[in-house]
């Protein structure tokens, strides 16, 4: 299985990628998570990513393409992967096709999760995640079962993203419309683009994604 979960900030890409990863044993490749790990490490790339992410802008294509090109060669990607947050420009989409072609592979599908701006802002402003295992939550839509205890690992520590400020979210939504949405016609022309209404609840969105995977991906 090789798929792209595509959508604006807060659409639910990370939430759904984690579920698919668990169910099918394919690995989630989140460029946002990779960059946040680089920020934490304090590396030169991390320092640049910290500035760019807080401003809600995009990191350079060449850097992101290199990051994914290295990552998909790792043994844990052999069974497949879910791209979450990549590609984000037409240049990244073209580079992805080239690197997959060199490996004799191709994408099964690109799933666009459509969610309106009011809902996106509500989802982003209530988001938090477990500092231990990274499980994602929401103040209203997906609270922890027990107050302040992670459902998945039992940790009591949680974090909120530094780029989830109102100003940064406005910039991220504009960048999505201007630079990322143009990727959609690219995949539409290749006839691998599927659109789902991402406004439904988390379980229903998972069901819709799984239906597309059943029709397009080799799930053995
Ligand atoms: P990235 O980390 O990819 O952020 P993003 O695309 O802005 O998307 P988010 O992670 O904010 O949202 P999501 O769709 O994963 O939603 P989630 O599942 O968390 O990128 C961050 C930054 O890194 C970028 O701005 C850029 O600077 C840089 N970057 C990354 N990749 C790059 C690239 N390829 N090129 C250049 N730069 C790059 O859900 C949100 C909340 O809603 C959660 O609280 C969740 O519980 C809740 N929720 C989810 N689904 C539902 C539902 N159906 N109903 C109700 N609530 C829901
Ligand atoms: Mg995410």
CSV table of C-alpha atoms and ligand atoms in Angstrom, one decimal, residues 10 12-15 28 30 32-33 36 84 127 161, ligand 2:
chain,number,residue,atom,x,y,z
A,10,UNK,CA,-6.2,20.2,10.6
A,12,UNK,CA,-7.2,14.9,10.0
A,13,UNK,CA,-4.3,13.5,8.0
A,14,UNK,CA,-2.2,12.6,11.1
A,15,UNK,CA,-5.2,11.1,12.9
A,28,UNK,CA,3.2,6.7,8.5
A,30,UNK,CA,4.7,12.6,8.3
A,32,UNK,CA,5.7,17.6,9.8
A,33,UNK,CA,6.7,15.1,12.5
A,36,UNK,CA,9.4,18.6,14.6
A,84,UNK,CA,1.1,12.6,5.5
A,127,UNK,CA,-5.5,19.9,19.3
A,161,UNK,CA,2.1,22.6,18.7
B,2,LIG,MG1,-0.5,16.3,11.0
